[in-house]
mmCIF file of C-alpha atoms and ligand atoms in Angstrom:
data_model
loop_
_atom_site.group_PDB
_atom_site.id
_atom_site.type_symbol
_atom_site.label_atom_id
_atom_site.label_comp_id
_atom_site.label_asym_id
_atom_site.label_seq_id
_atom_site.Cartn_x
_atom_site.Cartn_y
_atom_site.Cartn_z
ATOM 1 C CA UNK O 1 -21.557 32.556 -16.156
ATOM 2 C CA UNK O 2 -24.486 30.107 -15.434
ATOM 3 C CA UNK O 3 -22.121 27.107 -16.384
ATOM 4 C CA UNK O 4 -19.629 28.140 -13.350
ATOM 5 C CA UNK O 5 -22.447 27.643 -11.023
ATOM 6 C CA UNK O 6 -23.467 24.426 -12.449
ATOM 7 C CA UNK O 7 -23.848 21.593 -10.106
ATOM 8 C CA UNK O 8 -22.868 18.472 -11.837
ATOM 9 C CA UNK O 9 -24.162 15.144 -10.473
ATOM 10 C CA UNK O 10 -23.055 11.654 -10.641
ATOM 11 C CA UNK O 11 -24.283 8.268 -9.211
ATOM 12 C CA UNK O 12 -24.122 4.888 -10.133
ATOM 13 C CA UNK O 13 -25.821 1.194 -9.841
ATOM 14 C CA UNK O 14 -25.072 -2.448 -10.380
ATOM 15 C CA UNK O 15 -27.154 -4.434 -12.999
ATOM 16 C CA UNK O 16 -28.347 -6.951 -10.177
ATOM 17 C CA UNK O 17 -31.864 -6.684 -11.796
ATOM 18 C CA UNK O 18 -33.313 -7.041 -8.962
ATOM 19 C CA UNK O 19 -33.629 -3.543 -6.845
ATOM 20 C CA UNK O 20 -34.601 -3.262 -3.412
ATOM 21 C CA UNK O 21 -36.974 -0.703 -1.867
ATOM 22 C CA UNK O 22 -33.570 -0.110 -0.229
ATOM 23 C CA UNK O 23 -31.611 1.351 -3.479
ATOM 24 C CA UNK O 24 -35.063 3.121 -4.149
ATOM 25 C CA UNK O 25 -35.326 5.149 -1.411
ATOM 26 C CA UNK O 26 -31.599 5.586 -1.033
ATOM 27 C CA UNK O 27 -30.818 6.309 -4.077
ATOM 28 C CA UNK O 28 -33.174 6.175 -6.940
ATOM 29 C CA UNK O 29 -35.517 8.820 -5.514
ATOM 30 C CA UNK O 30 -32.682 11.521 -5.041
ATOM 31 C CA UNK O 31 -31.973 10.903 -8.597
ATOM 32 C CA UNK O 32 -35.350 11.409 -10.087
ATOM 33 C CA UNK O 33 -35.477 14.300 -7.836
ATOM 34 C CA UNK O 34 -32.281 15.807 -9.154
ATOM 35 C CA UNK O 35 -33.074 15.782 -12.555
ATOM 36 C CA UNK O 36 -34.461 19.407 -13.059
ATOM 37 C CA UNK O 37 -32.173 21.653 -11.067
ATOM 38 C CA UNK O 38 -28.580 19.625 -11.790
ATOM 39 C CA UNK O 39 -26.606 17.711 -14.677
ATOM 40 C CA UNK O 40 -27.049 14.339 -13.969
ATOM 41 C CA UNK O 41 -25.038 11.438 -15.081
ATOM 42 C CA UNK O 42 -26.702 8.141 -14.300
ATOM 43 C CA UNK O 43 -24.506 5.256 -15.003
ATOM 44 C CA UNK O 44 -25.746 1.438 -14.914
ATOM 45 C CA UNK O 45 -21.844 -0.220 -13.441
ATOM 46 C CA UNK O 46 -21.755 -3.273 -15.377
ATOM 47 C CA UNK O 47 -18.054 -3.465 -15.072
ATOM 48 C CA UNK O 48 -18.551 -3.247 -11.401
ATOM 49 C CA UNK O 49 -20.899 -6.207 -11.628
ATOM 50 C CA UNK O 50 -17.793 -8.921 -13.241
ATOM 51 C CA UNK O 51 -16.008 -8.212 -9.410
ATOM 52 C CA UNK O 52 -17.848 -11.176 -8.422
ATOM 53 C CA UNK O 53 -18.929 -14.549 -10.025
ATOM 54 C CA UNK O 54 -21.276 -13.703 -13.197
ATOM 55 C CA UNK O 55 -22.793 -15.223 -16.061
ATOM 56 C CA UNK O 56 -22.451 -13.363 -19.066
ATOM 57 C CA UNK O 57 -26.046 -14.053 -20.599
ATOM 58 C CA UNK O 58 -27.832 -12.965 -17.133
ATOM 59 C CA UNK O 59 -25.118 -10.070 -17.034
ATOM 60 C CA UNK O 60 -26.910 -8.769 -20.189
ATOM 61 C CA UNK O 61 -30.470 -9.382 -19.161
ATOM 62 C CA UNK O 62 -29.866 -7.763 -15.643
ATOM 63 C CA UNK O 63 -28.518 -4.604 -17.358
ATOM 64 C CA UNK O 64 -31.722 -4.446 -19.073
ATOM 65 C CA UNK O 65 -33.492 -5.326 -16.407
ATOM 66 C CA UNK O 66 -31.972 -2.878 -14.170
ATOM 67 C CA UNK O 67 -32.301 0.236 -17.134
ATOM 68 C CA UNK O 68 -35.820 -0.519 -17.146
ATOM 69 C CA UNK O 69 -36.077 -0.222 -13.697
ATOM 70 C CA UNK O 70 -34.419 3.252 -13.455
ATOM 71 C CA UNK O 71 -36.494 4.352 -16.723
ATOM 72 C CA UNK O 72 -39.456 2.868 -14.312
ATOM 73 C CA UNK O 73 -39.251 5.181 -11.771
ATOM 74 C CA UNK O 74 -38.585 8.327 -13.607
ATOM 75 C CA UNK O 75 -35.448 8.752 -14.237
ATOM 76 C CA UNK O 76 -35.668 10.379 -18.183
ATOM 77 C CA UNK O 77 -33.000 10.515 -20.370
ATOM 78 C CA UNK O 78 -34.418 13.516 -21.882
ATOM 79 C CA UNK O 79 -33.596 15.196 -18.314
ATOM 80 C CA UNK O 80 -30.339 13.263 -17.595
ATOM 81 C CA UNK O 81 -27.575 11.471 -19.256
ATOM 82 C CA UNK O 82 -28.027 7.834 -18.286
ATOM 83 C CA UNK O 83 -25.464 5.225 -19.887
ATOM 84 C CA UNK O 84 -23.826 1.925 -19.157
ATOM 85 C CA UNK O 85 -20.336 2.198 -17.738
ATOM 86 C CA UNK O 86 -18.719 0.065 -20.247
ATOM 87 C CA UNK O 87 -19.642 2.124 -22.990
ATOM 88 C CA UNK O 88 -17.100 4.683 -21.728
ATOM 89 C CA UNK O 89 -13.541 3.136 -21.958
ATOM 90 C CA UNK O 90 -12.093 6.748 -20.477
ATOM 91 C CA UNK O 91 -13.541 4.856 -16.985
ATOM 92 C CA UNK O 92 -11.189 1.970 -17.151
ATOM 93 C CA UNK O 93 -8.883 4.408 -18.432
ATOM 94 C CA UNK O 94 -9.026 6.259 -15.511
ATOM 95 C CA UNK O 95 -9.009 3.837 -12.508
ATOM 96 C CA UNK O 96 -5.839 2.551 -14.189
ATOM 97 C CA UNK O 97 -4.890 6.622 -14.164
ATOM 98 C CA UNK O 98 -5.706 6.546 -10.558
ATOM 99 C CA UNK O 99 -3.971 3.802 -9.647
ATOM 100 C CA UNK O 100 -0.700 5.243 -9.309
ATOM 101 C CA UNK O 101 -1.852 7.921 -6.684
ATOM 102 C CA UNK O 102 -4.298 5.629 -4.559
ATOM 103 C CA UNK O 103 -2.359 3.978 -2.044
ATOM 104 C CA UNK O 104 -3.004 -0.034 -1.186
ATOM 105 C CA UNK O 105 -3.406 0.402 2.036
ATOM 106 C CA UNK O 106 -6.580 2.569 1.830
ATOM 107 C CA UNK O 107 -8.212 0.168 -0.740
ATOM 108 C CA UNK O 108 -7.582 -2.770 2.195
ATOM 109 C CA UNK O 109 -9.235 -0.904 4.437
ATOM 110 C CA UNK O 110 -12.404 -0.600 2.645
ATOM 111 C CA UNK O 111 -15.337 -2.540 4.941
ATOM 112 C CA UNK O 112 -17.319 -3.607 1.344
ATOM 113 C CA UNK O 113 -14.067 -5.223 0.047
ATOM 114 C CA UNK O 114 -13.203 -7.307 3.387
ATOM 115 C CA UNK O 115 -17.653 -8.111 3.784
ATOM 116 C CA UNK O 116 -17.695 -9.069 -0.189
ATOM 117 C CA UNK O 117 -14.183 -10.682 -0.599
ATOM 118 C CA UNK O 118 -15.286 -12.918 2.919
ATOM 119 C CA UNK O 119 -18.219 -14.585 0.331
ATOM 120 C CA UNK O 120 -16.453 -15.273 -1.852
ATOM 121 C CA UNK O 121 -15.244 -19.694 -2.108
ATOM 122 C CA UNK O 122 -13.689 -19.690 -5.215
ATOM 123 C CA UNK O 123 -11.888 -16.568 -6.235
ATOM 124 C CA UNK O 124 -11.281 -13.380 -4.694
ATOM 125 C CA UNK O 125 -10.512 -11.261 -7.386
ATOM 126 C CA UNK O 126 -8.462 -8.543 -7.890
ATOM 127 C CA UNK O 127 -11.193 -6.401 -9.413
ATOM 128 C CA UNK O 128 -13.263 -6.850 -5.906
ATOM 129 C CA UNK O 129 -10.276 -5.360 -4.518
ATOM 130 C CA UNK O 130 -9.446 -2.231 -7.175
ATOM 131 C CA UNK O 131 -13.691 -1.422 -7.489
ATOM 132 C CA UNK O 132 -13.558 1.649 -5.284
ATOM 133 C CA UNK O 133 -10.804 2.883 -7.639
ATOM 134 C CA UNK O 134 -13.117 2.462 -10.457
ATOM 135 C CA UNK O 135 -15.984 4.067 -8.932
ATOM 136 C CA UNK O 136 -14.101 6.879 -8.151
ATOM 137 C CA UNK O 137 -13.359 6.857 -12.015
ATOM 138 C CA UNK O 138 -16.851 6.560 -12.484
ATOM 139 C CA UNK O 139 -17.182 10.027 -10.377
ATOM 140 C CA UNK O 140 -14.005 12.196 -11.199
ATOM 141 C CA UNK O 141 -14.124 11.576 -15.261
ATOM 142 C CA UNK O 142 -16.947 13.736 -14.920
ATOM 143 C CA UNK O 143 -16.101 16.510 -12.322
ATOM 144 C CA UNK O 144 -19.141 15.874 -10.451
ATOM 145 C CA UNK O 145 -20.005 17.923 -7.623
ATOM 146 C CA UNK O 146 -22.300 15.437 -5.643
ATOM 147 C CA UNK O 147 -22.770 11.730 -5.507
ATOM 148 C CA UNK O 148 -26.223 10.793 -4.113
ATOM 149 C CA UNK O 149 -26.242 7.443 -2.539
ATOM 150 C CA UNK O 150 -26.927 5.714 0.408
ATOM 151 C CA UNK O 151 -25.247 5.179 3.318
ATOM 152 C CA UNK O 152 -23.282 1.802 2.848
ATOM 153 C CA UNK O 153 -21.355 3.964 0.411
ATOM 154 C CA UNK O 154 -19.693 6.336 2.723
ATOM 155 C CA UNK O 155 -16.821 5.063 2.780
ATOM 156 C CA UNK O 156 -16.077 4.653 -0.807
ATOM 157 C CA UNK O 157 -16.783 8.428 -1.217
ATOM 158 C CA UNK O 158 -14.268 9.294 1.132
ATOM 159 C CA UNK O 159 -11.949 7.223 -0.311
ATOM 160 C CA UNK O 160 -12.346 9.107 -3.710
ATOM 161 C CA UNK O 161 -12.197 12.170 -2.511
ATOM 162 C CA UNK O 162 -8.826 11.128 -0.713
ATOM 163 C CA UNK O 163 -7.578 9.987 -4.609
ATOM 164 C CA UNK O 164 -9.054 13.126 -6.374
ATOM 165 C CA UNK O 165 -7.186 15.432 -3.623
ATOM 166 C CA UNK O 166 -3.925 13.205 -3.616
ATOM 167 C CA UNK O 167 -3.875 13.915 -7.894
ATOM 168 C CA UNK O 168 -4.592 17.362 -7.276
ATOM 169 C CA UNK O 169 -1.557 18.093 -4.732
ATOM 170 C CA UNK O 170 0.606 16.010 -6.916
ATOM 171 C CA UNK O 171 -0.328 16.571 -10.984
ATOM 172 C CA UNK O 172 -2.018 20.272 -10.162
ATOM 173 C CA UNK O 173 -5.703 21.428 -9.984
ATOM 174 C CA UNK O 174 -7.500 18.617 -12.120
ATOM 175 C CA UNK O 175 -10.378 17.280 -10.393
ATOM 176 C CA UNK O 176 -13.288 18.479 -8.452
ATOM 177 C CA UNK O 177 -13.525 17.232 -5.333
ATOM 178 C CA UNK O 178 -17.270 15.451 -4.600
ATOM 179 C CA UNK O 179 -19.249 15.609 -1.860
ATOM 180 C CA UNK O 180 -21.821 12.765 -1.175
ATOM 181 C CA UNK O 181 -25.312 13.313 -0.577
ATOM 182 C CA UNK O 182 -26.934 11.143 1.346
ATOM 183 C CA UNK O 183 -30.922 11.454 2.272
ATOM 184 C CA UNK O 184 -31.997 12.032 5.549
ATOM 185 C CA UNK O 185 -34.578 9.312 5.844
ATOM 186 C CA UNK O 186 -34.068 5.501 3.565
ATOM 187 C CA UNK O 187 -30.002 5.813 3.611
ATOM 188 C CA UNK O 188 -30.029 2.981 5.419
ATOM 189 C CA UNK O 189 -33.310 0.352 4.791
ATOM 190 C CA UNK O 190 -32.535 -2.212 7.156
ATOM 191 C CA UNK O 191 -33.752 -6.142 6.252
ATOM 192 C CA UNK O 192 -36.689 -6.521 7.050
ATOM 193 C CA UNK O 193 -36.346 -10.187 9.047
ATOM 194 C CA UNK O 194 -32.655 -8.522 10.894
ATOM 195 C CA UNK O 195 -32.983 -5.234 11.234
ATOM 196 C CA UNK O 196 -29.334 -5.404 12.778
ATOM 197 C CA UNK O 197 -27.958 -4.982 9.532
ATOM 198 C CA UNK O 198 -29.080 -3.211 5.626
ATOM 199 C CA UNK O 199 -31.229 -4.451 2.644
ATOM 200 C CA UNK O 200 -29.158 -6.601 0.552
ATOM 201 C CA UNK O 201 -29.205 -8.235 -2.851
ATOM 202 C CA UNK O 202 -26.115 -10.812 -1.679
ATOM 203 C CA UNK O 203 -27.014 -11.428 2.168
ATOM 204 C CA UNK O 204 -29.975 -12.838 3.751
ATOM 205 C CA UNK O 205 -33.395 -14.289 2.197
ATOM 206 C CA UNK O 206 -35.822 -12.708 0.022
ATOM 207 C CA UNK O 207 -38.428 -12.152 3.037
ATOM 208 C CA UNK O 208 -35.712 -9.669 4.181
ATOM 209 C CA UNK O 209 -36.317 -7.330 0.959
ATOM 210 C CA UNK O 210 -38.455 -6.246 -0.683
ATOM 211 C CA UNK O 211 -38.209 -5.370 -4.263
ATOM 212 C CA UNK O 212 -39.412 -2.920 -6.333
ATOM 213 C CA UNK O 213 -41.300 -5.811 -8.891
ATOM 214 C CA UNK O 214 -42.653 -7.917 -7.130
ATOM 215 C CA UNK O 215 -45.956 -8.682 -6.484
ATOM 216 C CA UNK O 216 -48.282 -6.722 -3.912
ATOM 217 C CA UNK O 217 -49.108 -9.351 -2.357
ATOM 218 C CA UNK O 218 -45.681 -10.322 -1.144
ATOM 219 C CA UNK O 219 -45.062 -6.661 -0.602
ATOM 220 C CA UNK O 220 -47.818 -7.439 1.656
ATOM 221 C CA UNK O 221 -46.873 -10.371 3.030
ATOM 222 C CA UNK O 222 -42.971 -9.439 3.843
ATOM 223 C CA UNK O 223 -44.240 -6.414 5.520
ATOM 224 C CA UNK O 224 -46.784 -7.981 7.540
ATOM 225 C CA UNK O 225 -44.089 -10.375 8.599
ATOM 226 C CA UNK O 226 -41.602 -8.102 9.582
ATOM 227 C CA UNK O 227 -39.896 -8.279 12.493
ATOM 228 C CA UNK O 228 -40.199 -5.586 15.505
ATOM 229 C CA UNK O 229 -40.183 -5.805 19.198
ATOM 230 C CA UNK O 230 -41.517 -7.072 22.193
ATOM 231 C CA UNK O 231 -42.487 -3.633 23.237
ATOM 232 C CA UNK O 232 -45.637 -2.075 21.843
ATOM 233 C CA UNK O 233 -45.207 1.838 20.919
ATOM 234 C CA UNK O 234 -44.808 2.862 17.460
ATOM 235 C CA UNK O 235 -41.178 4.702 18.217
ATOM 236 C CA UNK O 236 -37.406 4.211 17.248
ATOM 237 C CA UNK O 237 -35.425 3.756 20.330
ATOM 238 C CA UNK O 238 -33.025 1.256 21.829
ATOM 239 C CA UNK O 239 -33.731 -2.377 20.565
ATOM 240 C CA UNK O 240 -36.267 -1.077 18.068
ATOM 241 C CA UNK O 241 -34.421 -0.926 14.773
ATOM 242 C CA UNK O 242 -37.390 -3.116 12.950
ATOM 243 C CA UNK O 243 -39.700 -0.822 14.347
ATOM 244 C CA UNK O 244 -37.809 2.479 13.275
ATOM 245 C CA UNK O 245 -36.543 0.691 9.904
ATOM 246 C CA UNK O 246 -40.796 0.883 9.023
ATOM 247 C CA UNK O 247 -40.933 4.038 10.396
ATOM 248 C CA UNK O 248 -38.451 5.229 7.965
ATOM 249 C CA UNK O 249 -40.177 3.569 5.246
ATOM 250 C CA UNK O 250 -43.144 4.777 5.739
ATOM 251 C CA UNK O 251 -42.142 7.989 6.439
ATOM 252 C CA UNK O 252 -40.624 7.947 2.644
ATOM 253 C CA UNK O 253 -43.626 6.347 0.986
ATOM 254 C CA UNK O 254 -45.973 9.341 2.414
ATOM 255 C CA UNK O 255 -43.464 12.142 2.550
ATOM 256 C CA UNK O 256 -43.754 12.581 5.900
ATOM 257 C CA UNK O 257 -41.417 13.257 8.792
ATOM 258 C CA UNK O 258 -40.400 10.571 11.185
ATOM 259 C CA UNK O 259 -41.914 12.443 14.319
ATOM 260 C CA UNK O 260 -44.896 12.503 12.567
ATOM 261 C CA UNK O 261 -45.356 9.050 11.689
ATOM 262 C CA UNK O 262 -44.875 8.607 15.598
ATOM 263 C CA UNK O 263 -47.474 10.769 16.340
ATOM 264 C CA UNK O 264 -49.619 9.223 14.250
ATOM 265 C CA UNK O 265 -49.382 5.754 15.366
ATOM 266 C CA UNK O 266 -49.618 6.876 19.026
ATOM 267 C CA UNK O 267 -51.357 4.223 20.765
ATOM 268 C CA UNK O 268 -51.573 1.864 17.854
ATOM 269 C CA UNK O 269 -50.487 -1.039 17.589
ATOM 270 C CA UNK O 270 -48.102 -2.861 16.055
ATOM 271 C CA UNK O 271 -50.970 -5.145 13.707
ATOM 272 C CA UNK O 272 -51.895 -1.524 12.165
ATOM 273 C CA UNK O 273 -48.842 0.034 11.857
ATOM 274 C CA UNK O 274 -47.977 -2.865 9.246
ATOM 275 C CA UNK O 275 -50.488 -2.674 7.811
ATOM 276 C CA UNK O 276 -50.057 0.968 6.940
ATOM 277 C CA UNK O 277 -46.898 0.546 6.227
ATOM 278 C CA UNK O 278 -47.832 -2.081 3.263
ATOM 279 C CA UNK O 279 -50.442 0.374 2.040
ATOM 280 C CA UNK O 280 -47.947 3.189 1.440
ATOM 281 C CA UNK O 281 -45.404 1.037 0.107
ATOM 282 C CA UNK O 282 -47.887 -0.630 -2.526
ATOM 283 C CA UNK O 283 -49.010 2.777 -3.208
ATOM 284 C CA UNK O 284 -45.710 4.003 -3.561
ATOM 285 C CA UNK O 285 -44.165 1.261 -5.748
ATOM 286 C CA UNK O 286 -47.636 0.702 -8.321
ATOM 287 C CA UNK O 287 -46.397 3.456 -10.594
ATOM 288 C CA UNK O 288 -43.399 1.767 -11.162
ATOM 289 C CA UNK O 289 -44.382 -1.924 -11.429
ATOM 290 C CA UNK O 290 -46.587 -0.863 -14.021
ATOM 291 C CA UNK O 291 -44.897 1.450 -15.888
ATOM 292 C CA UNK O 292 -42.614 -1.348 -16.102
ATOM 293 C CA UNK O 293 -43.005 -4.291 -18.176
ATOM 294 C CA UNK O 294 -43.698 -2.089 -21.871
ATOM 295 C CA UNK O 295 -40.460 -0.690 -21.124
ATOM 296 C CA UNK O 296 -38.195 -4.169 -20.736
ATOM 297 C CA UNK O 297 -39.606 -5.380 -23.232
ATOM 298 C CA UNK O 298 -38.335 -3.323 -25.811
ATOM 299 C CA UNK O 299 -34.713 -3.626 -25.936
ATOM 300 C CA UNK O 300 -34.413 -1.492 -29.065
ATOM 301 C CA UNK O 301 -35.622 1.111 -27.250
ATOM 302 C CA UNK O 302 -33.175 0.558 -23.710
ATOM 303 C CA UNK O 303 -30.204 0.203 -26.007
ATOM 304 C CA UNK O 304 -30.933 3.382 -28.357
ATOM 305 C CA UNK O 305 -31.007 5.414 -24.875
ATOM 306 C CA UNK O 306 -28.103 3.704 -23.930
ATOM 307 C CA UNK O 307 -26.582 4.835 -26.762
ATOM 308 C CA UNK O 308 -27.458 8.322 -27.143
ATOM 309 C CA UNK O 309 -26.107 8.841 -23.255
ATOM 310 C CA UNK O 310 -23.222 7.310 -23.915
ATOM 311 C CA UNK O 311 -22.329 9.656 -26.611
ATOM 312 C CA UNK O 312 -22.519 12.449 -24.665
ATOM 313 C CA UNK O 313 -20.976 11.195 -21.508
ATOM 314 C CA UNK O 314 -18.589 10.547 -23.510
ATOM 315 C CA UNK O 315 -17.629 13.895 -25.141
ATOM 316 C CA UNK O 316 -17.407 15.037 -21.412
ATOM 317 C CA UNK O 317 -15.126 12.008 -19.578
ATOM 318 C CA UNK O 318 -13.035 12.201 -22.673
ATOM 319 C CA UNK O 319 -12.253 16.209 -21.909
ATOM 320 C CA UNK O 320 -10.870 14.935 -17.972
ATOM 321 C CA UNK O 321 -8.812 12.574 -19.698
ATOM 322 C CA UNK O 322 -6.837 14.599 -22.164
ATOM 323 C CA UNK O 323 -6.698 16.600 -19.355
ATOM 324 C CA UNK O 324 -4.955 13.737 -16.666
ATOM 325 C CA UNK O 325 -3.237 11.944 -19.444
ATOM 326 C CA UNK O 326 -1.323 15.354 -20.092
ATOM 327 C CA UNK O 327 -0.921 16.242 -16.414
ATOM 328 C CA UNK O 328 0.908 12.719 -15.786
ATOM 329 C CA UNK O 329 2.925 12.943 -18.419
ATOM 330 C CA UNK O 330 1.507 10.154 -20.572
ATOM 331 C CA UNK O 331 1.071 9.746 -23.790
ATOM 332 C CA UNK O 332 1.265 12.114 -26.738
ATOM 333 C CA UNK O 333 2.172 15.834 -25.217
ATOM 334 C CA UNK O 334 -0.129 18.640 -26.149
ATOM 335 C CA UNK O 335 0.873 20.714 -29.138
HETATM 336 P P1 TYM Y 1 -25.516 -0.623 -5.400
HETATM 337 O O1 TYM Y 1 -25.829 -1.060 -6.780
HETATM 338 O O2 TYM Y 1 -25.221 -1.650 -4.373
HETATM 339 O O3 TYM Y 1 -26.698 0.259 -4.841
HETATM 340 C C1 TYM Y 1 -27.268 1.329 -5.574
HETATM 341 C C2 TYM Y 1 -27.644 2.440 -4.613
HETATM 342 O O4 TYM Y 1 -28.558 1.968 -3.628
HETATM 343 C C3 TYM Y 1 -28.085 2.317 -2.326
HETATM 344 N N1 TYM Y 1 -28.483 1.279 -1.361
HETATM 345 C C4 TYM Y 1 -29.180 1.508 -0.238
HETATM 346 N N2 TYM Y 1 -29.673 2.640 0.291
HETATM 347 C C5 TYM Y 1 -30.355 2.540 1.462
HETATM 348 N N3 TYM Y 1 -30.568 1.379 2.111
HETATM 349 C C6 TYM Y 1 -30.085 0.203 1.615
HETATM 350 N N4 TYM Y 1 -30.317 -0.932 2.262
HETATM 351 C C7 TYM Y 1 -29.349 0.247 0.385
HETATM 352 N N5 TYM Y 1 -28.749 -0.702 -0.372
HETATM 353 C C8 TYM Y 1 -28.226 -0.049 -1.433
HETATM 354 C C9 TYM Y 1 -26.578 2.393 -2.480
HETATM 355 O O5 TYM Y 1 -26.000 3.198 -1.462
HETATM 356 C C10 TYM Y 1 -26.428 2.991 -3.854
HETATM 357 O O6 TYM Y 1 -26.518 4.398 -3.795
HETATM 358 N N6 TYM Y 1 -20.732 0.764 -5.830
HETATM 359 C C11 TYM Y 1 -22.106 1.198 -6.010
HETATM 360 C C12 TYM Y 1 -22.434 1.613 -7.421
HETATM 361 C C13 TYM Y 1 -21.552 2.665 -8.029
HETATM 362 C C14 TYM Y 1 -21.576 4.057 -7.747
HETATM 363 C C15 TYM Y 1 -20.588 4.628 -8.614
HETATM 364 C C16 TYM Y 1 -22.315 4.865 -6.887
HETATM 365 C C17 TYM Y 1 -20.608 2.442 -8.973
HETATM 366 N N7 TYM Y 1 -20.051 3.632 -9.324
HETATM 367 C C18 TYM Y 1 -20.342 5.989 -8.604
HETATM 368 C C19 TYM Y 1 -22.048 6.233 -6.880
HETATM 369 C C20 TYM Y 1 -21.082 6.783 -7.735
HETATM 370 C C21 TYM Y 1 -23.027 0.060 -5.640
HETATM 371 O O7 TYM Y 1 -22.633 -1.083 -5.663
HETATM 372 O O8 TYM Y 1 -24.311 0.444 -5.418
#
């Protein structure tokens, strides 16, 4: 039965609007790549994105923003199922489901929630403390075998996988348990100005990142700028994580291995490495910057995909719910 062996994928993103090479080469490439030999369930978190302060107009605008994006660089809904989260109430549903088998404890431990709850003046709010639970919604209403992401969302997995098993001891065999997957070179795009810690949307400046729409001549110029070493060999090694965060990059842009690009650069210097490095990268990105701007600007068009992948995610979170509604004993019983 080919459906047995089917390998079901799921993965998710905020509506920042404003993606990183980081989320591209963590994420966004697996996905594109994943399209032909998996189900794939791309989901655009915009109830993730209210955890923190928002404003509802930009919320909408960043959604679109961040579907065009996707659309961009090749991910097709005629080869995946790619909706917005709050389309599907069975996700709510479900971290609410979840809830009463995840313990507190493990959500407090979670490194994102004490990092993002630390920024926050005004409010912390209890939704920056329950996401994980709703990402792990986002994950088990579909039973999907693998999660490609990057790196910074480790821990997050394992925390789902930790609810999905706890429900399954408890309530009997109801969800698969996923497994991350999480590329061997880009998991982890450092920032570009402190390569001591990852690409981010919500830390650091912009001459840190750099994003997938912007212009080629600040690709240019952030890359050129980036920091490295004192040293002057083209290698990753102790006290060279700028040097080995373009390495990585590069490595990505041109499909080649990281012991390559060493070789290559042997005896260069650091000048031309950059500058290689911001050749590949414009290279890289120019299919996507221009595929880009005829599709955000037709918002028919984003919200009539939208639509048509939320109708069938739907058909499919709504089967896991019957399903865990019925094993906890809640609501209407089964006939
Ligand atoms: P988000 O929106 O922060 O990031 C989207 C994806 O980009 C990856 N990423 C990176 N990869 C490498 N280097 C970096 N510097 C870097 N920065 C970001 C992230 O790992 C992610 O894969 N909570 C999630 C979204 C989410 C989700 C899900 C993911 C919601 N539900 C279900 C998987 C499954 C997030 O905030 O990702």
């Amino acid at each position: 039965d080919p459906a047995m062996e089917a390998v079901d994928v799921l993965s998710g993103v905020q509506p920042t609007g404003q993606a990183h090479i980081g989320n591209y080469l963590g994420a966004f490439k697996t996905w594109v790549e994943l399209q032909d030999s998996r189900r794939c369930f791309y989901c655009i978190v915009d109830l993730h994105a209210i955890t923190v302060p928002w404003d509802p107009a930009e919320l909408r605008e960043n959604l679109y923003d961040t579907t065009a994006i996707l659309l961009a660089a090749g991910v097709d809904p005629e080869r995946c199922i790619l909706f917005r989260q709050s389309d599907i109430p069975e996700h709510t549903e479900l971290c609410w489901l979840l809830s009463g088998v995840c313990a507190h404890g493990d959500l407090n431990r979670m490194t994102q929630f004490k990092e993002k709850s630390a920024q926050q003046k005004d409010l912390v709010s209890a939704g920056i403390f329950i996401y994980p639970l709703l990402q792990a919604a986002d994950v088990l209403a579909y039973q999907a075998d693998e999660v490609p992401v990057g790196e910074d969302q480790r821990q997050h997995i394992e925390l789902m996988r930790e609810v999905a098993r706890r429900f399954n001891e408890r309530f009997g065999e109801t969800f698969t348990i996923p497994e991350h997957r999480i590329p061997e070179i880009g998991a982890r795009v450092m920032d570009l100005q402190e390569p001591g810690r990852k690409m981010s949307t919500s830390v650091g400046f912009d001459s840190g990142r750099v994003y997938l729409l912007e212009t080629e001549k600040e690709t240019r110029k952030k890359l050129g700028s980036a920091v490295t070493d004192s040293g002057r060999e083209v290698k990753r090694g102790e006290g060279k994580e700028g040097v080995a965060n373009l390495i990585g990059i590069y490595a990505v842009a041109t499909g080649k291995t990281e012991d390559e690009v060493e070789a290559e650069f042997e005896g260069a210097g650091y000048g031309d490495f950059k500058k290689a490095v911001a050749d590949a990268v414009v290279e890289f990105l120019a299919p996507v910057r221009e595929a880009y701007p005829a599709i955000r600007e037709d918002e028919g068009e984003i919200e009539r995909i939208l639509a048509d992948g939320a109708a069938k995610a739907r058909e499919i979170a709504s089967v896991t719910l019957a399903d865990v509604r019925e094993a906890m004993g809640v609501g209407v019983p089964r006939g």
